[in-house]
Amino acid sequence: MSERLSVTETSLSRRKMLLATGATGLSAFAGCSTGGTPSDTESEPTESTEATTVAAHSSPDLEKWIDEVPRPGVAEPTGTKDGHPYYEIEMSEVEQKLHSDLPPTTVYGYGGQFPGPTIEAERGEPVSVRWQNDLPDEHLLPVDTTVHSDMVPYDTTGVRTVTHLHGGNVEAESDGHAGAWFTSDFEETGPEFEKQDYYYANEQPSATLWYHDHAVGITRLNVYAGLAGFYLLRDDHERSLGLPDGENEIPLVLQDRSFNEDGSLFYPSAVSEDRGGDDSLPDPSIVPEFYGDVPVVNGKAWPRLSVDPERYRLRLLNGSNSRYYNLELLEYDEASGETGGAGPSFVQIGNDGGLLSEPVTVDGRLEIGAGQRADVVVDFGDYAGETLLLHNDAPSLYRGTPEKSEETKPLPEIMLVDVADEADGEGAGTVPDALTTVPELPLEDVERHRHLTLAPGTDEYGRTKHLLGNREQSKGYTLDDPVTEEPELGTTEIWSLANNTSMSHPMHLHLVHFQVLGRQSLRDYEPSEDGVDPDALESPAPYELGWNDVVSVDPAEVVHLIVHFGEYEGLFNDQTGEYMWHCHMIEHEDYDMMRPFNVLPSSEGESDDE
């Protein structure tokens, strides 16, 4: 029997290191600012702050813990295409009760529901999906037409959408490129639009994937309005492990929202004064980040989850726009509202790209940034008849440290868990000591080292505008600048992400899954030198091992990734074309922390004449 890994000080050690170097550590590149803009500093909102800002708004005082967490429905194929399942899933405006004490809320839903129906797919069996846009002519939320105004036709009638299968190793034409948007019935389409029916090969490890909107300039609005859902990829190996399944497997998407008194969604149309806002900014204006004051799990506000005293598999997804979660289950006295000691631990069995090689017991809190997934097993067997609280201690403006900071919108209470007095006797699965084999990407195969920056900036109005750059232009490029990163199919690269801003960023790469080599302080990083010494890096946390598609990069930190483009030891598949890499804080992604990369065909075997 192998000994399970335990995460205790591992998740804090790099944060302690960053505290020592400071959030404004030495710049990785000459001429690149190390701190954030003045609007990165938090303070209490003043009386003159407009009610349209997130700092000034408060949701109605709702009674907590009265609605049960729903389980998203499962999508059914509408037919077949080329011999494999074919889905038609419409995006439409619907009314849905998000809390018993609220009137129905107008949301955008896939398949008539928020979150959308779960697509259950089988590894190695392709599916095709037509994401049908049936949304109205006018957007539900305030649209800032100054965001990418030179690339987006804001005078187009209809809400622009395009769906991205997050974590999907898919062809470029079906990836949901930000510029591949379309309006109702495909009446208007974006410059990157290529096809109506998307094709997902499913040639990758079983994993918790998810789908969500990705339209340029309004992704934050479309996802906030409700356009997101689970995509679970399964295989026979995973089923053979005997993990909790059926009623004991629960996908949970964690989100934060704010509401108006009439039950409608509140989304700010102005920047708070404490984040640099004033009357000179456009109205409506994009905001630096969004933090809601109400937890929403699977589309229910302030919910509770009923479980038996058994093992459960919880597929956790951070589907929030900007918020980080740092989660722990605590004993809870509902009568007094007070928390007690620690509850059951999370045993993490998988992350973004699928199963870990062995389970990881998280002794303490589980960090999960926007877009990340954590596949965990929780044993409630010792807590029969008790109530637990899913507690979050991550501050709004997350900086990767355990230290408290001033809050914009704290959200410590996420969900209540009621453990029944006794189990139903059917059993609930096991957690084996070995889960799968994850091949290691060897450093000796690396052909290119890319030095990439996360850079602070501002626009012509003085608003925060985070950017992505590289060694040649460390202060960053805009979304529509020419492609600068062009890996070749079949090659392995190191991507070193250097964070020169004053906040953490969950960075996402489309198409590929990567492995985390480790971290180091920005002041110890030399971007003029290629290659890394793993022994000189802080090792990745055990729950970051395996395949990832999102990684958190904290202030004054460099995270080194090893990435293979194409099939590797029977995993994934060969694809070429243009994809995106970006911060998954969606306000940042929209403006302007997103860049294209282009996977080129392999040059191996080409002659000098070609």
PDB file of N, CA and C in Angstrom, residues 285-367:
ATOM      1  N   SER A 285     -19.060  51.280 -17.982  1.00  0.00           N
ATOM      2  CA  SER A 285     -17.637  50.999 -18.082  1.00  0.00           C
ATOM      3  C   SER A 285     -17.348  49.580 -17.616  1.00  0.00           C
ATOM      4  N   ILE A 286     -16.385  48.947 -18.280  1.00  0.00           N
ATOM      5  CA  ILE A 286     -15.865  47.692 -17.775  1.00  0.00           C
ATOM      6  C   ILE A 286     -15.233  47.944 -16.411  1.00  0.00           C
ATOM      7  N   VAL A 287     -15.265  46.947 -15.529  1.00  0.00           N
ATOM      8  CA  VAL A 287     -14.689  47.074 -14.190  1.00  0.00           C
ATOM      9  C   VAL A 287     -13.455  46.186 -14.095  1.00  0.00           C
ATOM     10  N   PRO A 288     -12.512  46.520 -13.171  1.00  0.00           N
ATOM     11  CA  PRO A 288     -11.274  45.734 -13.079  1.00  0.00           C
ATOM     12  C   PRO A 288     -11.509  44.262 -12.766  1.00  0.00           C
ATOM     13  N   GLU A 289     -12.402  43.984 -11.823  1.00  0.00           N
ATOM     14  CA  GLU A 289     -12.807  42.634 -11.461  1.00  0.00           C
ATOM     15  C   GLU A 289     -14.252  42.702 -10.980  1.00  0.00           C
ATOM     16  N   PHE A 290     -14.886  41.518 -10.833  1.00  0.00           N
ATOM     17  CA  PHE A 290     -16.224  41.481 -10.233  1.00  0.00           C
ATOM     18  C   PHE A 290     -16.224  40.509  -9.063  1.00  0.00           C
ATOM     19  N   TYR A 291     -16.767  40.974  -7.928  1.00  0.00           N
ATOM     20  CA  TYR A 291     -16.957  40.125  -6.750  1.00  0.00           C
ATOM     21  C   TYR A 291     -18.383  40.295  -6.258  1.00  0.00           C
ATOM     22  N   GLY A 292     -19.160  39.215  -6.276  1.00  0.00           N
ATOM     23  CA  GLY A 292     -20.526  39.261  -5.786  1.00  0.00           C
ATOM     24  C   GLY A 292     -20.590  39.021  -4.292  1.00  0.00           C
ATOM     25  N   ASP A 293     -21.740  39.344  -3.699  1.00  0.00           N
ATOM     26  CA  ASP A 293     -21.896  39.179  -2.255  1.00  0.00           C
ATOM     27  C   ASP A 293     -22.827  38.030  -1.878  1.00  0.00           C
ATOM     28  N   VAL A 294     -23.186  37.193  -2.855  1.00  0.00           N
ATOM     29  CA  VAL A 294     -24.046  36.038  -2.598  1.00  0.00           C
ATOM     30  C   VAL A 294     -23.404  34.808  -3.240  1.00  0.00           C
ATOM     31  N   PRO A 295     -23.189  33.724  -2.458  1.00  0.00           N
ATOM     32  CA  PRO A 295     -22.680  32.496  -3.067  1.00  0.00           C
ATOM     33  C   PRO A 295     -23.789  31.797  -3.840  1.00  0.00           C
ATOM     34  N   VAL A 296     -23.470  31.278  -4.991  1.00  0.00           N
ATOM     35  CA  VAL A 296     -24.426  30.533  -5.804  1.00  0.00           C
ATOM     36  C   VAL A 296     -23.763  29.220  -6.213  1.00  0.00           C
ATOM     37  N   VAL A 297     -24.392  28.105  -5.864  1.00  0.00           N
ATOM     38  CA  VAL A 297     -23.861  26.782  -6.176  1.00  0.00           C
ATOM     39  C   VAL A 297     -24.882  26.055  -7.049  1.00  0.00           C
ATOM     40  N   ASN A 298     -24.462  25.665  -8.234  1.00  0.00           N
ATOM     41  CA  ASN A 298     -25.364  25.011  -9.194  1.00  0.00           C
ATOM     42  C   ASN A 298     -26.640  25.819  -9.413  1.00  0.00           C
ATOM     43  N   GLY A 299     -26.505  27.151  -9.384  1.00  0.00           N
ATOM     44  CA  GLY A 299     -27.647  28.007  -9.674  1.00  0.00           C
ATOM     45  C   GLY A 299     -28.543  28.308  -8.493  1.00  0.00           C
ATOM     46  N   LYS A 300     -28.148  27.964  -7.260  1.00  0.00           N
ATOM     47  CA  LYS A 300     -28.942  28.279  -6.065  1.00  0.00           C
ATOM     48  C   LYS A 300     -28.125  29.143  -5.114  1.00  0.00           C
ATOM     49  N   ALA A 301     -28.767  30.191  -4.609  1.00  0.00           N
ATOM     50  CA  ALA A 301     -28.115  31.114  -3.690  1.00  0.00           C
ATOM     51  C   ALA A 301     -28.235  30.618  -2.251  1.00  0.00           C
ATOM     52  N   TRP A 302     -27.160  30.748  -1.498  1.00  0.00           N
ATOM     53  CA  TRP A 302     -27.095  30.329  -0.090  1.00  0.00           C
ATOM     54  C   TRP A 302     -27.681  28.915   0.077  1.00  0.00           C
ATOM     55  N   PRO A 303     -27.149  27.907  -0.611  1.00  0.00           N
ATOM     56  CA  PRO A 303     -27.799  26.596  -0.592  1.00  0.00           C
ATOM     57  C   PRO A 303     -27.265  25.663   0.487  1.00  0.00           C
ATOM     58  N   ARG A 304     -27.942  24.534   0.624  1.00  0.00           N
ATOM     59  CA  ARG A 304     -27.480  23.463   1.486  1.00  0.00           C
ATOM     60  C   ARG A 304     -27.517  22.153   0.714  1.00  0.00           C
ATOM     61  N   LEU A 305     -26.590  21.268   1.068  1.00  0.00           N
ATOM     62  CA  LEU A 305     -26.447  19.994   0.381  1.00  0.00           C
ATOM     63  C   LEU A 305     -26.677  18.865   1.376  1.00  0.00           C
ATOM     64  N   SER A 306     -27.569  17.953   1.051  1.00  0.00           N
ATOM     65  CA  SER A 306     -27.871  16.811   1.915  1.00  0.00           C
ATOM     66  C   SER A 306     -27.083  15.595   1.451  1.00  0.00           C
ATOM     67  N   VAL A 307     -26.349  14.976   2.383  1.00  0.00           N
ATOM     68  CA  VAL A 307     -25.548  13.793   2.065  1.00  0.00           C
ATOM     69  C   VAL A 307     -25.773  12.742   3.144  1.00  0.00           C
ATOM     70  N   ASP A 308     -25.432  11.505   2.831  1.00  0.00           N
ATOM     71  CA  ASP A 308     -25.396  10.438   3.812  1.00  0.00           C
ATOM     72  C   ASP A 308     -23.997  10.360   4.424  1.00  0.00           C
ATOM     73  N   PRO A 309     -23.845   9.702   5.561  1.00  0.00           N
ATOM     74  CA  PRO A 309     -22.504   9.546   6.159  1.00  0.00           C
ATOM     75  C   PRO A 309     -21.686   8.510   5.384  1.00  0.00           C
ATOM     76  N   GLU A 310     -21.316   8.871   4.163  1.00  0.00           N
ATOM     77  CA  GLU A 310     -20.591   8.002   3.247  1.00  0.00           C
ATOM     78  C   GLU A 310     -19.562   8.835   2.482  1.00  0.00           C
ATOM     79  N   ARG A 311     -18.844   8.179   1.597  1.00  0.00           N
ATOM     80  CA  ARG A 311     -17.933   8.889   0.709  1.00  0.00           C
ATOM     81  C   ARG A 311     -18.707   9.490  -0.471  1.00  0.00           C
ATOM     82  N   TYR A 312     -18.305  10.698  -0.822  1.00  0.00           N
ATOM     83  CA  TYR A 312     -18.875  11.382  -1.985  1.00  0.00           C
ATOM     84  C   TYR A 312     -17.750  11.899  -2.863  1.00  0.00           C
ATOM     85  N   ARG A 313     -17.991  11.840  -4.142  1.00  0.00           N
ATOM     86  CA  ARG A 313     -17.079  12.447  -5.114  1.00  0.00           C
ATOM     87  C   ARG A 313     -17.667  13.789  -5.525  1.00  0.00           C
ATOM     88  N   LEU A 314     -16.962  14.854  -5.203  1.00  0.00           N
ATOM     89  CA  LEU A 314     -17.412  16.204  -5.524  1.00  0.00           C
ATOM     90  C   LEU A 314     -16.523  16.760  -6.622  1.00  0.00           C
ATOM     91  N   ARG A 315     -17.099  17.059  -7.760  1.00  0.00           N
ATOM     92  CA  ARG A 315     -16.355  17.669  -8.862  1.00  0.00           C
ATOM     93  C   ARG A 315     -16.521  19.186  -8.742  1.00  0.00           C
ATOM     94  N   LEU A 316     -15.540  19.824  -8.131  1.00  0.00           N
ATOM     95  CA  LEU A 316     -15.621  21.256  -7.844  1.00  0.00           C
ATOM     96  C   LEU A 316     -15.096  22.063  -9.024  1.00  0.00           C
ATOM     97  N   LEU A 317     -15.863  23.058  -9.421  1.00  0.00           N
ATOM     98  CA  LEU A 317     -15.483  23.977 -10.493  1.00  0.00           C
ATOM     99  C   LEU A 317     -15.628  25.403  -9.984  1.00  0.00           C
ATOM    100  N   ASN A 318     -14.564  26.189 -10.098  1.00  0.00           N
ATOM    101  CA  ASN A 318     -14.668  27.621  -9.817  1.00  0.00           C
ATOM    102  C   ASN A 318     -15.146  28.300 -11.095  1.00  0.00           C
ATOM    103  N   GLY A 319     -16.432  28.596 -11.158  1.00  0.00           N
ATOM    104  CA  GLY A 319     -17.030  29.242 -12.315  1.00  0.00           C
ATOM    105  C   GLY A 319     -17.270  30.720 -12.109  1.00  0.00           C
ATOM    106  N   SER A 320     -16.642  31.313 -11.087  1.00  0.00           N
ATOM    107  CA  SER A 320     -16.811  32.736 -10.812  1.00  0.00           C
ATOM    108  C   SER A 320     -16.054  33.571 -11.833  1.00  0.00           C
ATOM    109  N   ASN A 321     -16.460  34.818 -11.967  1.00  0.00           N
ATOM    110  CA  ASN A 321     -15.775  35.722 -12.888  1.00  0.00           C
ATOM    111  C   ASN A 321     -14.351  36.012 -12.445  1.00  0.00           C
ATOM    112  N   SER A 322     -14.166  36.375 -11.166  1.00  0.00           N
ATOM    113  CA  SER A 322     -12.847  36.822 -10.698  1.00  0.00           C
ATOM    114  C   SER A 322     -12.416  36.186  -9.390  1.00  0.00           C
ATOM    115  N   ARG A 323     -13.327  35.667  -8.617  1.00  0.00           N
ATOM    116  CA  ARG A 323     -13.041  35.279  -7.238  1.00  0.00           C
ATOM    117  C   ARG A 323     -12.231  33.989  -7.146  1.00  0.00           C
ATOM    118  N   TYR A 324     -11.249  33.995  -6.251  1.00  0.00           N
ATOM    119  CA  TYR A 324     -10.564  32.785  -5.801  1.00  0.00           C
ATOM    120  C   TYR A 324     -11.329  32.187  -4.631  1.00  0.00           C
ATOM    121  N   TYR A 325     -11.204  30.871  -4.459  1.00  0.00           N
ATOM    122  CA  TYR A 325     -11.724  30.201  -3.272  1.00  0.00           C
ATOM    123  C   TYR A 325     -10.589  29.455  -2.582  1.00  0.00           C
ATOM    124  N   ASN A 326     -10.600  29.508  -1.254  1.00  0.00           N
ATOM    125  CA  ASN A 326      -9.652  28.778  -0.417  1.00  0.00           C
ATOM    126  C   ASN A 326     -10.512  28.014   0.582  1.00  0.00           C
ATOM    127  N   LEU A 327     -10.800  26.762   0.285  1.00  0.00           N
ATOM    128  CA  LEU A 327     -11.936  26.052   0.872  1.00  0.00           C
ATOM    129  C   LEU A 327     -11.535  25.063   1.959  1.00  0.00           C
ATOM    130  N   GLU A 328     -12.425  24.960   2.947  1.00  0.00           N
ATOM    131  CA  GLU A 328     -12.298  23.953   3.999  1.00  0.00           C
ATOM    132  C   GLU A 328     -13.682  23.665   4.544  1.00  0.00           C
ATOM    133  N   LEU A 329     -13.928  22.404   4.897  1.00  0.00           N
ATOM    134  CA  LEU A 329     -15.174  22.029   5.574  1.00  0.00           C
ATOM    135  C   LEU A 329     -14.984  22.172   7.080  1.00  0.00           C
ATOM    136  N   LEU A 330     -15.886  22.939   7.713  1.00  0.00           N
ATOM    137  CA  LEU A 330     -15.825  23.177   9.146  1.00  0.00           C
ATOM    138  C   LEU A 330     -17.109  22.711   9.815  1.00  0.00           C
ATOM    139  N   GLU A 331     -16.993  22.269  11.053  1.00  0.00           N
ATOM    140  CA  GLU A 331     -18.191  21.983  11.836  1.00  0.00           C
ATOM    141  C   GLU A 331     -18.962  23.276  12.049  1.00  0.00           C
ATOM    142  N   TYR A 332     -20.291  23.187  12.077  1.00  0.00           N
ATOM    143  CA  TYR A 332     -21.101  24.410  12.050  1.00  0.00           C
ATOM    144  C   TYR A 332     -22.328  24.247  12.948  1.00  0.00           C
ATOM    145  N   ASP A 333     -22.564  25.260  13.777  1.00  0.00           N
ATOM    146  CA  ASP A 333     -23.755  25.325  14.616  1.00  0.00           C
ATOM    147  C   ASP A 333     -24.740  26.274  13.932  1.00  0.00           C
ATOM    148  N   GLU A 334     -25.758  25.696  13.320  1.00  0.00           N
ATOM    149  CA  GLU A 334     -26.677  26.527  12.540  1.00  0.00           C
ATOM    150  C   GLU A 334     -27.468  27.482  13.430  1.00  0.00           C
ATOM    151  N   ALA A 335     -27.757  27.089  14.649  1.00  0.00           N
ATOM    152  CA  ALA A 335     -28.540  27.941  15.542  1.00  0.00           C
ATOM    153  C   ALA A 335     -27.804  29.233  15.879  1.00  0.00           C
ATOM    154  N   SER A 336     -26.503  29.123  16.143  1.00  0.00           N
ATOM    155  CA  SER A 336     -25.727  30.303  16.515  1.00  0.00           C
ATOM    156  C   SER A 336     -24.996  30.920  15.330  1.00  0.00           C
ATOM    157  N   GLY A 337     -24.855  30.152  14.233  1.00  0.00           N
ATOM    158  CA  GLY A 337     -24.092  30.624  13.084  1.00  0.00           C
ATOM    159  C   GLY A 337     -22.598  30.597  13.306  1.00  0.00           C
ATOM    160  N   GLU A 338     -22.144  29.823  14.302  1.00  0.00           N
ATOM    161  CA  GLU A 338     -20.724  29.777  14.620  1.00  0.00           C
ATOM    162  C   GLU A 338     -20.081  28.508  14.079  1.00  0.00           C
ATOM    163  N   THR A 339     -18.829  28.649  13.651  1.00  0.00           N
ATOM    164  CA  THR A 339     -18.084  27.498  13.165  1.00  0.00           C
ATOM    165  C   THR A 339     -17.305  26.866  14.302  1.00  0.00           C
ATOM    166  N   GLY A 340     -17.046  25.572  14.166  1.00  0.00           N
ATOM    167  CA  GLY A 340     -16.259  24.841  15.145  1.00  0.00           C
ATOM    168  C   GLY A 340     -14.962  24.353  14.548  1.00  0.00           C
ATOM    169  N   GLY A 341     -14.603  23.130  14.866  1.00  0.00           N
ATOM    170  CA  GLY A 341     -13.346  22.577  14.383  1.00  0.00           C
ATOM    171  C   GLY A 341     -13.425  22.129  12.945  1.00  0.00           C
ATOM    172  N   ALA A 342     -12.299  21.608  12.471  1.00  0.00           N
ATOM    173  CA  ALA A 342     -12.220  21.149  11.091  1.00  0.00           C
ATOM    174  C   ALA A 342     -13.108  19.939  10.874  1.00  0.00           C
ATOM    175  N   GLY A 343     -13.738  19.892   9.723  1.00  0.00           N
ATOM    176  CA  GLY A 343     -14.537  18.754   9.321  1.00  0.00           C
ATOM    177  C   GLY A 343     -13.703  17.774   8.516  1.00  0.00           C
ATOM    178  N   PRO A 344     -14.332  16.956   7.689  1.00  0.00           N
ATOM    179  CA  PRO A 344     -13.578  15.982   6.897  1.00  0.00           C
ATOM    180  C   PRO A 344     -12.670  16.655   5.877  1.00  0.00           C
ATOM    181  N   SER A 345     -11.552  16.016   5.587  1.00  0.00           N
ATOM    182  CA  SER A 345     -10.591  16.556   4.628  1.00  0.00           C
ATOM    183  C   SER A 345     -11.055  16.292   3.199  1.00  0.00           C
ATOM    184  N   PHE A 346     -10.542  17.105   2.282  1.00  0.00           N
ATOM    185  CA  PHE A 346     -10.673  16.812   0.866  1.00  0.00           C
ATOM    186  C   PHE A 346      -9.557  15.843   0.482  1.00  0.00           C
ATOM    187  N   VAL A 347      -9.909  14.776  -0.182  1.00  0.00           N
ATOM    188  CA  VAL A 347      -8.911  13.886  -0.780  1.00  0.00           C
ATOM    189  C   VAL A 347      -8.991  14.125  -2.279  1.00  0.00           C
ATOM    190  N   GLN A 348      -7.999  14.826  -2.805  1.00  0.00           N
ATOM    191  CA  GLN A 348      -8.050  15.195  -4.208  1.00  0.00           C
ATOM    192  C   GLN A 348      -7.566  14.045  -5.065  1.00  0.00           C
ATOM    193  N   ILE A 349      -8.414  13.661  -6.037  1.00  0.00           N
ATOM    194  CA  ILE A 349      -8.085  12.555  -6.935  1.00  0.00           C
ATOM    195  C   ILE A 349      -7.831  13.043  -8.365  1.00  0.00           C
ATOM    196  N   GLY A 350      -8.197  14.292  -8.662  1.00  0.00           N
ATOM    197  CA  GLY A 350      -8.000  14.794 -10.009  1.00  0.00           C
ATOM    198  C   GLY A 350      -8.013  16.302 -10.040  1.00  0.00           C
ATOM    199  N   ASN A 351      -7.520  16.846 -11.150  1.00  0.00           N
ATOM    200  CA  ASN A 351      -7.556  18.290 -11.345  1.00  0.00           C
ATOM    201  C   ASN A 351      -8.050  18.588 -12.760  1.00  0.00           C
ATOM    202  N   ASP A 352      -7.572  19.648 -13.378  1.00  0.00           N
ATOM    203  CA  ASP A 352      -8.104  20.089 -14.659  1.00  0.00           C
ATOM    204  C   ASP A 352      -8.108  18.993 -15.722  1.00  0.00           C
ATOM    205  N   GLY A 353      -6.957  18.305 -15.849  1.00  0.00           N
ATOM    206  CA  GLY A 353      -6.770  17.395 -16.973  1.00  0.00           C
ATOM    207  C   GLY A 353      -7.089  15.956 -16.693  1.00  0.00           C
ATOM    208  N   GLY A 354      -7.582  15.637 -15.506  1.00  0.00           N
ATOM    209  CA  GLY A 354      -7.959  14.263 -15.205  1.00  0.00           C
ATOM    210  C   GLY A 354      -7.382  13.776 -13.890  1.00  0.00           C
ATOM    211  N   LEU A 355      -7.326  12.461 -13.747  1.00  0.00           N
ATOM    212  CA  LEU A 355      -6.908  11.851 -12.493  1.00  0.00           C
ATOM    213  C   LEU A 355      -5.434  12.127 -12.195  1.00  0.00           C
ATOM    214  N   LEU A 356      -5.141  12.315 -10.914  1.00  0.00           N
ATOM    215  CA  LEU A 356      -3.760  12.335 -10.448  1.00  0.00           C
ATOM    216  C   LEU A 356      -3.233  10.905 -10.397  1.00  0.00           C
ATOM    217  N   SER A 357      -1.935  10.753 -10.269  1.00  0.00           N
ATOM    218  CA  SER A 357      -1.378   9.405 -10.207  1.00  0.00           C
ATOM    219  C   SER A 357      -1.768   8.710  -8.906  1.00  0.00           C
ATOM    220  N   GLU A 358      -1.906   9.464  -7.832  1.00  0.00           N
ATOM    221  CA  GLU A 358      -2.346   8.915  -6.551  1.00  0.00           C
ATOM    222  C   GLU A 358      -3.104   9.990  -5.781  1.00  0.00           C
ATOM    223  N   PRO A 359      -3.944   9.594  -4.831  1.00  0.00           N
ATOM    224  CA  PRO A 359      -4.740  10.583  -4.096  1.00  0.00           C
ATOM    225  C   PRO A 359      -3.856  11.504  -3.258  1.00  0.00           C
ATOM    226  N   VAL A 360      -4.331  12.709  -3.047  1.00  0.00           N
ATOM    227  CA  VAL A 360      -3.647  13.704  -2.239  1.00  0.00           C
ATOM    228  C   VAL A 360      -4.597  14.173  -1.148  1.00  0.00           C
ATOM    229  N   THR A 361      -4.260  13.908   0.102  1.00  0.00           N
ATOM    230  CA  THR A 361      -5.067  14.398   1.212  1.00  0.00           C
ATOM    231  C   THR A 361      -4.694  15.850   1.497  1.00  0.00           C
ATOM    232  N   VAL A 362      -5.653  16.738   1.357  1.00  0.00           N
ATOM    233  CA  VAL A 362      -5.411  18.159   1.571  1.00  0.00           C
ATOM    234  C   VAL A 362      -5.672  18.460   3.044  1.00  0.00           C
ATOM    235  N   ASP A 363      -4.595  18.570   3.824  1.00  0.00           N
ATOM    236  CA  ASP A 363      -4.717  18.859   5.248  1.00  0.00           C
ATOM    237  C   ASP A 363      -4.765  20.368   5.434  1.00  0.00           C
ATOM    238  N   GLY A 364      -5.936  20.911   5.355  1.00  0.00           N
ATOM    239  CA  GLY A 364      -6.106  22.358   5.426  1.00  0.00           C
ATOM    240  C   GLY A 364      -7.038  22.801   4.324  1.00  0.00           C
ATOM    241  N   ARG A 365      -6.643  23.865   3.646  1.00  0.00           N
ATOM    242  CA  ARG A 365      -7.545  24.472   2.667  1.00  0.00           C
ATOM    243  C   ARG A 365      -7.144  24.131   1.233  1.00  0.00           C
ATOM    244  N   LEU A 366      -8.156  24.111   0.387  1.00  0.00           N
ATOM    245  CA  LEU A 366      -7.993  23.808  -1.024  1.00  0.00           C
ATOM    246  C   LEU A 366      -8.156  25.089  -1.822  1.00  0.00           C
ATOM    247  N   GLU A 367      -7.068  25.525  -2.479  1.00  0.00           N
ATOM    248  CA  GLU A 367      -7.125  26.722  -3.316  1.00  0.00           C
ATOM    249  C   GLU A 367      -7.629  26.347  -4.704  1.00  0.00           C
TER     250      GLU A 367
END
